[in-house]
Coordinates of C-alpha atoms in Angstrom, one line a residue:
X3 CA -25.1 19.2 11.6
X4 CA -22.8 16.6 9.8
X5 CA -24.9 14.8 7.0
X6 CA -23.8 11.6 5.7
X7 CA -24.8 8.8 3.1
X8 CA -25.2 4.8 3.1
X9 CA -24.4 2.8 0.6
X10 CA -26.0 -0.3 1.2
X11 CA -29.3 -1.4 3.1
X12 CA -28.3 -4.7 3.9
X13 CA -27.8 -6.0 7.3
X14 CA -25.5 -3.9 8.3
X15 CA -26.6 -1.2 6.8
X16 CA -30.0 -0.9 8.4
X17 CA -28.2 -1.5 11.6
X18 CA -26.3 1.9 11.2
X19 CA -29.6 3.7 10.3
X20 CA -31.5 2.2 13.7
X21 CA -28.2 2.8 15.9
X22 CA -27.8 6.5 14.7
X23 CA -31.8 7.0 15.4
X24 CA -31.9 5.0 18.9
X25 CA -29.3 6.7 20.0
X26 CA -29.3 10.1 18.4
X27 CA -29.4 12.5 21.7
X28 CA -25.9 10.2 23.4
X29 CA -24.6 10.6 19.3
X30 CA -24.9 14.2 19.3
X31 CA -23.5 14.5 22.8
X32 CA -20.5 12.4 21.5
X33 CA -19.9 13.8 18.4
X34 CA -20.6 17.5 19.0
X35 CA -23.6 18.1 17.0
X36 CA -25.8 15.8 15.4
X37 CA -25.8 13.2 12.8
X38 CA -28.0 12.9 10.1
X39 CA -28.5 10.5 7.2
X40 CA -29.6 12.2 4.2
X41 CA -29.5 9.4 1.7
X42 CA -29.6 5.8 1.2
X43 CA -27.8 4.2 -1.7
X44 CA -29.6 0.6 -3.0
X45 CA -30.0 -1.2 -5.9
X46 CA -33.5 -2.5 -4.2
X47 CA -36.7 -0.4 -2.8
X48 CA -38.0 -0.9 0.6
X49 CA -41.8 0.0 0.6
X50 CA -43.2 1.1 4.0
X51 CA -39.6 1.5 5.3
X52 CA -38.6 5.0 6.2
X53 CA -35.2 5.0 4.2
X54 CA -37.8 5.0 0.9
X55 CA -38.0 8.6 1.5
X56 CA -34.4 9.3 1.4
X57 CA -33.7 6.1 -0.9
X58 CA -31.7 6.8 -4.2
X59 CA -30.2 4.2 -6.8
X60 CA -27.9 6.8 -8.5
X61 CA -24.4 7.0 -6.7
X62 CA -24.0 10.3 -8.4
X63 CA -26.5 12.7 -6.2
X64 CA -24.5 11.6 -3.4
X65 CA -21.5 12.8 -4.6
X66 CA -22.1 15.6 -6.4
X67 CA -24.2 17.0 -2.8
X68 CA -21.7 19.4 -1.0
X69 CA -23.4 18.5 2.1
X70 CA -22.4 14.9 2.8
X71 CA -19.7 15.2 4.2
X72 CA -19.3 11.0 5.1
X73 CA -20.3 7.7 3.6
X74 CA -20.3 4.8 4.7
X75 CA -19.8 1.7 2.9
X76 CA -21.4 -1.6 4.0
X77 CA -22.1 -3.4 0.3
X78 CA -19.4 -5.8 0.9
X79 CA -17.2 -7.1 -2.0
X80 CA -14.5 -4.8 -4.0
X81 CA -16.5 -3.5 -7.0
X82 CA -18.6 -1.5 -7.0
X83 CA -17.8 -0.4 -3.1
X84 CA -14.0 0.6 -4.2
X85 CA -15.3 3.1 -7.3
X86 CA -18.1 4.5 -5.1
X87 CA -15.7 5.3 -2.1
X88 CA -12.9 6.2 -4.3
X89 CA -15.3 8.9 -5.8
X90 CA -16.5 10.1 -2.7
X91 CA -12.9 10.3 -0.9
X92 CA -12.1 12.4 -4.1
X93 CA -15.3 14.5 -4.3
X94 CA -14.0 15.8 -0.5
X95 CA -16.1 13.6 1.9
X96 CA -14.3 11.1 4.1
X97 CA -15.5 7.6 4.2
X98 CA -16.4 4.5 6.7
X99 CA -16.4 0.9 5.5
X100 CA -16.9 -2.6 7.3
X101 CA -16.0 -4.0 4.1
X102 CA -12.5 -6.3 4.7
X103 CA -12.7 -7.3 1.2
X104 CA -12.4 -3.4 0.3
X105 CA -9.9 -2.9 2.9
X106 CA -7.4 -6.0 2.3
X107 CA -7.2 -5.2 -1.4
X108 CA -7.3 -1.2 -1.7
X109 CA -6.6 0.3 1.9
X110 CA -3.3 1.8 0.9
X111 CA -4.4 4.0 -1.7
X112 CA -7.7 5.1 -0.4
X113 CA -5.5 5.7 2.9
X114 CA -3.3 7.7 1.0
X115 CA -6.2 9.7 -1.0
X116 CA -7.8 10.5 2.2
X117 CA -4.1 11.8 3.9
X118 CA -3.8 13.8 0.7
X119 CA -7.0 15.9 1.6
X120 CA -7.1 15.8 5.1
X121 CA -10.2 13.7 5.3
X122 CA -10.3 9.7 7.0
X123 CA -10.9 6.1 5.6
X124 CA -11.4 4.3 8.7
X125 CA -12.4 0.6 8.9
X126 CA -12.9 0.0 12.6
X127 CA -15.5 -2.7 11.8
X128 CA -13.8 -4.9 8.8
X129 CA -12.2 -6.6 11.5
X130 CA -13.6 -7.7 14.3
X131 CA -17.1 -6.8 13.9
X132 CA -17.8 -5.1 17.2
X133 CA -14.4 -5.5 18.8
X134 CA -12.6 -2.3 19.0
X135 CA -9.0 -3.4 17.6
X136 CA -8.0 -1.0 14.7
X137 CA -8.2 2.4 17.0
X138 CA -6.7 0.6 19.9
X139 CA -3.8 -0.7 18.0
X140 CA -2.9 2.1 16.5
X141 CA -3.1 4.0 19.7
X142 CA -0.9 1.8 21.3
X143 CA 1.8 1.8 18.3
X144 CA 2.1 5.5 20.0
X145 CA 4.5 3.9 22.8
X146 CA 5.7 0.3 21.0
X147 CA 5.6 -1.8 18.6
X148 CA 3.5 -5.0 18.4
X149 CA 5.6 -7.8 18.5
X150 CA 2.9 -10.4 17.7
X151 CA -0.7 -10.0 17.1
X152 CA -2.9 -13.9 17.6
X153 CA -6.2 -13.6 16.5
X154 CA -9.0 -16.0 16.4
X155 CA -10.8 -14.1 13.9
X156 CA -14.1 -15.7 12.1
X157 CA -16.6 -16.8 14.2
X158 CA -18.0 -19.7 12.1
X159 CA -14.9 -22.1 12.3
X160 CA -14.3 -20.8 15.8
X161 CA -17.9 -22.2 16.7
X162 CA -17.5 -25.8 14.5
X163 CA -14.1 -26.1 16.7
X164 CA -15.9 -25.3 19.4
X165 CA -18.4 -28.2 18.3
X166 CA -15.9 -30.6 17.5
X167 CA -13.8 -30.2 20.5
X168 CA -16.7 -29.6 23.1
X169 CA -19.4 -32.1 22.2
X170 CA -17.3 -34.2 19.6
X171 CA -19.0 -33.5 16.6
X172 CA -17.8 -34.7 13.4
X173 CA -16.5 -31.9 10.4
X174 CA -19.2 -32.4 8.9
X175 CA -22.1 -32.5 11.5
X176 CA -20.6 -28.8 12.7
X177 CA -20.8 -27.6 9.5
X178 CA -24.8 -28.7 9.2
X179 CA -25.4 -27.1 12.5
X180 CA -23.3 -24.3 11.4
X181 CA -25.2 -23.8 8.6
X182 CA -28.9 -24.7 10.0
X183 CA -28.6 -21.6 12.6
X184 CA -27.2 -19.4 9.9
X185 CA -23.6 -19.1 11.0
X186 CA -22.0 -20.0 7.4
X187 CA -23.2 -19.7 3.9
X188 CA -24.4 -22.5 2.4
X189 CA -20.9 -22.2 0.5
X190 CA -18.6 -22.1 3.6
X191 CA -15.5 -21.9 2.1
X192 CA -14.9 -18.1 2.7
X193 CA -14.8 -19.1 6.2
X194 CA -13.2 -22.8 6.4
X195 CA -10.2 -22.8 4.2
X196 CA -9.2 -19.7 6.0
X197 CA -10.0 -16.5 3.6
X198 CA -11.8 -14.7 5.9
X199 CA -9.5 -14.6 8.9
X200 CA -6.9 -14.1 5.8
X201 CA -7.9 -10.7 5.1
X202 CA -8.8 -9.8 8.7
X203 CA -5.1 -10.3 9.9
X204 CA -3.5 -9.1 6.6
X205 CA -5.5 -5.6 7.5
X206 CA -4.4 -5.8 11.7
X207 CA -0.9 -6.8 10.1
X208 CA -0.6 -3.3 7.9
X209 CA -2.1 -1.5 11.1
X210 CA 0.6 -2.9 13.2
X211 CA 3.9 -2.4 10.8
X212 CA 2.7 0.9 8.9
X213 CA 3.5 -1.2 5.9
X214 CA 1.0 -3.0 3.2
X215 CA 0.5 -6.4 4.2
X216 CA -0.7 -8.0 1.2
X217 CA -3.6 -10.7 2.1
X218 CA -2.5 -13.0 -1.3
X219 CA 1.3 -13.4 -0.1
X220 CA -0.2 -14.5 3.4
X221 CA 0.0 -18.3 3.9
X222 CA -3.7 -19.6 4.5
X223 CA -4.9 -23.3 5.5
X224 CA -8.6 -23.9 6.9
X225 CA -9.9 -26.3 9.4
X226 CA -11.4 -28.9 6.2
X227 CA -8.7 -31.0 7.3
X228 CA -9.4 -31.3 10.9
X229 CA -10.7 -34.5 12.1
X230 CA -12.5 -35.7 15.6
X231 CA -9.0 -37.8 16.3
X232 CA -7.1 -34.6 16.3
X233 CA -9.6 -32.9 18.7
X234 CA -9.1 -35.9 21.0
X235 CA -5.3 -36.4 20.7
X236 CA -5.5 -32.8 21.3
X237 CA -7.1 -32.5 24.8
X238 CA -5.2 -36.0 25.9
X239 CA -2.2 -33.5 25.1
X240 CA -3.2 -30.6 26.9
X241 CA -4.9 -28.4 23.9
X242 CA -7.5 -27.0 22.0
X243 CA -7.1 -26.6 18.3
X244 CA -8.0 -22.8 17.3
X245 CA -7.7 -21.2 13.4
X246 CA -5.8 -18.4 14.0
X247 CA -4.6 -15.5 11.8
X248 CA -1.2 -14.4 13.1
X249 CA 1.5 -11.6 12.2
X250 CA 4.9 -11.6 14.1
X251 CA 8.4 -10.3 14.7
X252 CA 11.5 -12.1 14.9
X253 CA 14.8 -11.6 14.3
X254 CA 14.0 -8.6 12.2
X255 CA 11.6 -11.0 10.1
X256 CA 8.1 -10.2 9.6
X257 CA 6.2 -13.5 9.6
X258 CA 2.4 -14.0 8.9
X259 CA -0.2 -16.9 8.3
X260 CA -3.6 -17.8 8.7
X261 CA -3.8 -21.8 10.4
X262 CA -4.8 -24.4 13.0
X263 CA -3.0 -23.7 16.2
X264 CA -3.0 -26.0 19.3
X265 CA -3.6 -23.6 22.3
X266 CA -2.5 -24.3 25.6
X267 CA -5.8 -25.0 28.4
X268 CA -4.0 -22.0 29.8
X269 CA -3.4 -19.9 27.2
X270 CA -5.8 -16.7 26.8
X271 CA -7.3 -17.6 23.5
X272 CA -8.1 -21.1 25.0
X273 CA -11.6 -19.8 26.5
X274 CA -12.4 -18.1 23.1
X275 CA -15.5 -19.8 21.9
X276 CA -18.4 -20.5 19.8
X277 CA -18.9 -17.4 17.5
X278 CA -17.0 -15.2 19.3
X279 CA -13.5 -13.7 18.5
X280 CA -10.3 -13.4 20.5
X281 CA -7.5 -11.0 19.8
X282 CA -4.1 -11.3 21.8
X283 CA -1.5 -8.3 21.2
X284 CA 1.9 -8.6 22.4
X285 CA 3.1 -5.2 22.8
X286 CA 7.0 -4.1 23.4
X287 CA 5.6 -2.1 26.1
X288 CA 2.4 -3.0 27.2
X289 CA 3.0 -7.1 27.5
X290 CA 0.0 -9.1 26.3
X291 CA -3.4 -7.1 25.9
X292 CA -6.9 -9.5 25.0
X293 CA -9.7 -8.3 22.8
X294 CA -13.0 -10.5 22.8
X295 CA -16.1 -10.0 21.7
X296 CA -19.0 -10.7 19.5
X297 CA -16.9 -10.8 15.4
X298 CA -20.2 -10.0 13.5
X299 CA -23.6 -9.6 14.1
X300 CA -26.3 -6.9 13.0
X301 CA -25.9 -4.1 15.7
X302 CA -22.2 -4.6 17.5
X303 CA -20.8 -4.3 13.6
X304 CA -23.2 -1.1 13.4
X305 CA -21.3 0.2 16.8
X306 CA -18.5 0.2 15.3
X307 CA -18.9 1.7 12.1
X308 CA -21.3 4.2 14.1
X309 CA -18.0 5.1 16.4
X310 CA -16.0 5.8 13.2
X311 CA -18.5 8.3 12.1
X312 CA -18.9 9.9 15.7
X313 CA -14.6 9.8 15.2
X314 CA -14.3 11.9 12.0
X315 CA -17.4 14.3 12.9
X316 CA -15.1 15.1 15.6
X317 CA -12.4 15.7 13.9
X318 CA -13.8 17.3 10.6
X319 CA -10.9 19.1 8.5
X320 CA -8.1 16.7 9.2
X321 CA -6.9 13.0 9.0
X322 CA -6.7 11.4 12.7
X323 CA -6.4 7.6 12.0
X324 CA -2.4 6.6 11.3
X325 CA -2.9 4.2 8.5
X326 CA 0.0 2.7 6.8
X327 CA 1.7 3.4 3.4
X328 CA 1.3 2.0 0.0
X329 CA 5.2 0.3 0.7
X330 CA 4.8 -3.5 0.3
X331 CA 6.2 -5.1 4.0
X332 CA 8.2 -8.3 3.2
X333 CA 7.3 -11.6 4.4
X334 CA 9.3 -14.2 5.5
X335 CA 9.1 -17.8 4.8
X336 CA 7.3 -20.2 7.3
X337 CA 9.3 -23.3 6.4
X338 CA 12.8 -21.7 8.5
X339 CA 10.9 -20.8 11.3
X340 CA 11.3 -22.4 14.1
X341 CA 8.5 -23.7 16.6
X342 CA 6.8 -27.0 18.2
X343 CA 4.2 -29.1 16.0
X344 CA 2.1 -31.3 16.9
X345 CA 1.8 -34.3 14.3
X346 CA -0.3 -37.3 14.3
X347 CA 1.0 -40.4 12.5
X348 CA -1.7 -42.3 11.0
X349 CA -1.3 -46.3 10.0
X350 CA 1.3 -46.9 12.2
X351 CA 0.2 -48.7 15.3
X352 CA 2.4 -47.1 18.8
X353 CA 1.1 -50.2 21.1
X354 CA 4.8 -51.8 22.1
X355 CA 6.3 -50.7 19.1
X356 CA 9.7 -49.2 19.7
X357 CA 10.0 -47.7 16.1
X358 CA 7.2 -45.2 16.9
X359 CA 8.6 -44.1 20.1
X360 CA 12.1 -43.7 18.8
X361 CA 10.2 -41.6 15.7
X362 CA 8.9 -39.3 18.4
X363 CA 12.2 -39.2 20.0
X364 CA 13.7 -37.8 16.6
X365 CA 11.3 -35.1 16.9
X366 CA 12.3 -34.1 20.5
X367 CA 9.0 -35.6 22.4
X368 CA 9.5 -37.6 25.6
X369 CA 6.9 -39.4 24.6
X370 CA 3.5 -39.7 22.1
X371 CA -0.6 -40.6 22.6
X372 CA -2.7 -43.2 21.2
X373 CA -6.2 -43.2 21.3
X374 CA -6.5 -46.0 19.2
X375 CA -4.2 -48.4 17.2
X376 CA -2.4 -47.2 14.1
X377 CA -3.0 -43.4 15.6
X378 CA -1.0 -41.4 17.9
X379 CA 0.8 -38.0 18.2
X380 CA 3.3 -35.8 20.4
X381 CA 4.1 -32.4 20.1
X382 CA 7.9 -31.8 18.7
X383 CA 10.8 -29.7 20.0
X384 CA 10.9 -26.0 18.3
X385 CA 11.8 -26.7 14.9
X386 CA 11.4 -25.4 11.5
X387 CA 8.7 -27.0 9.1
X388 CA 10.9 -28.2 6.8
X389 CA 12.7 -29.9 8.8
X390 CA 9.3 -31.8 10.3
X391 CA 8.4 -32.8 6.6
X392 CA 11.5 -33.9 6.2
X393 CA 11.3 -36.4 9.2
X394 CA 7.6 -37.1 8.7
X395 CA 8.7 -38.3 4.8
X396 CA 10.9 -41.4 6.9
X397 CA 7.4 -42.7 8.3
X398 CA 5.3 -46.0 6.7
X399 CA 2.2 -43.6 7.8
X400 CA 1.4 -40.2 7.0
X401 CA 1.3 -37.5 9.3
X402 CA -1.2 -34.5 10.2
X403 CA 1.3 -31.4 11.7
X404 CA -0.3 -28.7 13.0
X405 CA 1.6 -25.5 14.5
X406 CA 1.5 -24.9 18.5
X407 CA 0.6 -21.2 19.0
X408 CA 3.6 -19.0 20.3

């Protein structure tokens, strides 16, 4: 019997505890003998609830008992949940965690304590909740490399773009709603200026290139400056405007950011909606390979954490996972790369006006939308950023650029 410890009896925490007891008899088949969890770790009691009886508040009887053999974080945040699973990787028992925040900012070295003593870290569920991504990528690294990786990755702003775009709801309006039914905080800002899909592809990104891809050196804009005109120019153009984290390969440059993207109508991140989350990997090998699914919840983020466990019960005695080192993986500079845009000009009216269409034509565009007077945009030939804001600083307007996806 393989015993293991929670730390954490939050959300996600109770949903490990109900998905190892629901499904305890499929587990065991799964894993090879059963799973049991001996203690709780909380700050908090729970009268009435059956964890009291294996509840503890000291950290300490968990690792000093030689029979746990896993924990599993689900806290969230880096402190305490980075000294707790520290300890425990050190006091021999591997560890689980659907904690990004641990993950983006300490995975190398509790990857590299875990190699060192033939036990896991595994963080199937920081990700994309209840997406299988992390195993699968890693898996398929076997045969190629990933030569781009598209995520949409946070299921808030995915599902205020979705309201903006679908039933042409203001910023603002989306957020309420957002809000009202529980899908952001009431301070949003981990999810709408991007630092949540920031960490998510800065972890897929170290997966991918067996390198640290440090979250902090990743460029990272949000959807605050998204208005109901660009969701409108947008669709007269042939587009949806998704935030996606991406990490790419080009010319021997490693490339990474977290942004609006105009997607194509055909595009396979274009159906992605609401609060669910997309993944596109272009493989060397394999082509293009989706992953959607529910980012979050209660129980699909318990599945996955739940398959890790099953994963290194399995596997007891050695490390199975891949990783990727403590070595720092360079990132190149967005401003040379080179790519369409899409940029609206504001205050400059297009009706008859030969100075706007010969400003699109510098660009590359055939030709520009207006949905009202004073605002229009086009979609540019591939060309670097800098050499956009350099054109866009010749206009009496000012201009809204946004990256097309690809």
């Amino acid at each position: 019997m393989s015993k293991i410890a929670i730390f954490g009896y939050g959300t996600i925490g109770s949903g490990v505890a109900e998905v190892l007891n629901k499904k305890r008899e499929h587990i065991k088949k799964q894993a090879g003998e059963e799973i049991e969890v001996k203690y709780v770790l909380d700050l908090r009691d729970f009268p009435g609830d059956p964890v009291e009886e294996i509840l503890v508040h000291d950290v300490n009887v968990i690792l000093n008992d030689p029979e746990v053999d896993i924990v599993v974080e689900v806290m969230g945040g880096v402190h305490p949940a980075y000294e707790y699973v520290k300890s425990a990787l050190l006091a021999g028992k591997s560890a689980v965690t659907s904690n990004k925040a641990l993950v983006a900012a300490c995975g190398p070295e509790l990857l590299k304590i875990a190699r060192e003593r033939n036990l896991n870290f595994q963080f199937e569920a920081s990700v994309g909740g209840g997406i299988p991504i992390v195993r699968p990528l890693e898996d398929a690294l076997t045969a190629g490399d990933a030569s781009g990786i598209y995520g949409i990755l946070n299921g808030t702003t995915n599902y205020m773009l979705t309201k903006m775009f679908d039933d042409e709801m203001s910023y603002e309006d989306a957020l309420a709603q957002a809000q009202a039914l529980g899908y952001a905080e009431r301070d949003p800002s981990a999810d709408v200026e991007g630092f949540d899909a920031c960490r998510k592809i800065a972890i897929l990104a170290s997966v991918a290139s067996g390198q640290f891809v440090d979250y902090q050196e990743i460029p990272t804009r949000g959807i605050v400056g998204i208005t109901q005109e660009d969701m409108a120019l947008a669709d007269l153009l042939g587009y949806g405007i998704k935030l996606i984290g991406s990490f790419s390969r080009e010319d021997g440059k490693n490339y990474a950011e977290v942004t609006p993207m105009l997607v194509p109508f055909d595009h396979a991140l274009y159906p992605v909606k609401d609060v669910y989350n997309g993944i596109l990997v272009d493989g060397d090998i394999n082509g293009a390979i989706m992953f959607y699914g529910s980012g979050a919840g209660k129980l699909p983020t318990a599945g996955a954490v739940v398959a890790d466990v099953i994963d290194i019960t399995k596997n007891a005695g050695r490390t199975v996972q891949a990783g990727y080192s403590e070595e720092k993986l360079p990132l190149a500079d967005l401003s040379a790369k080179k790519r369409a845009f899409y940029v609206r000009v504001n205050g400059v009216s297009a009706e008859n006006d030969e100075k706007a269409r010969a400003f699109a034509s510098s660009f590359g565009a055939d030709s520009y939308t207006e949905i009202e007077s004073g605002t229009y945009a086009f979609i540019t030939e591939p060309m670097t950023r800098a050499a956009v804001d350099q054109l866009c600083a010749n206009v009496a307007g000012s201009c809204n650029v946004i990256p097309v996806i690809g």
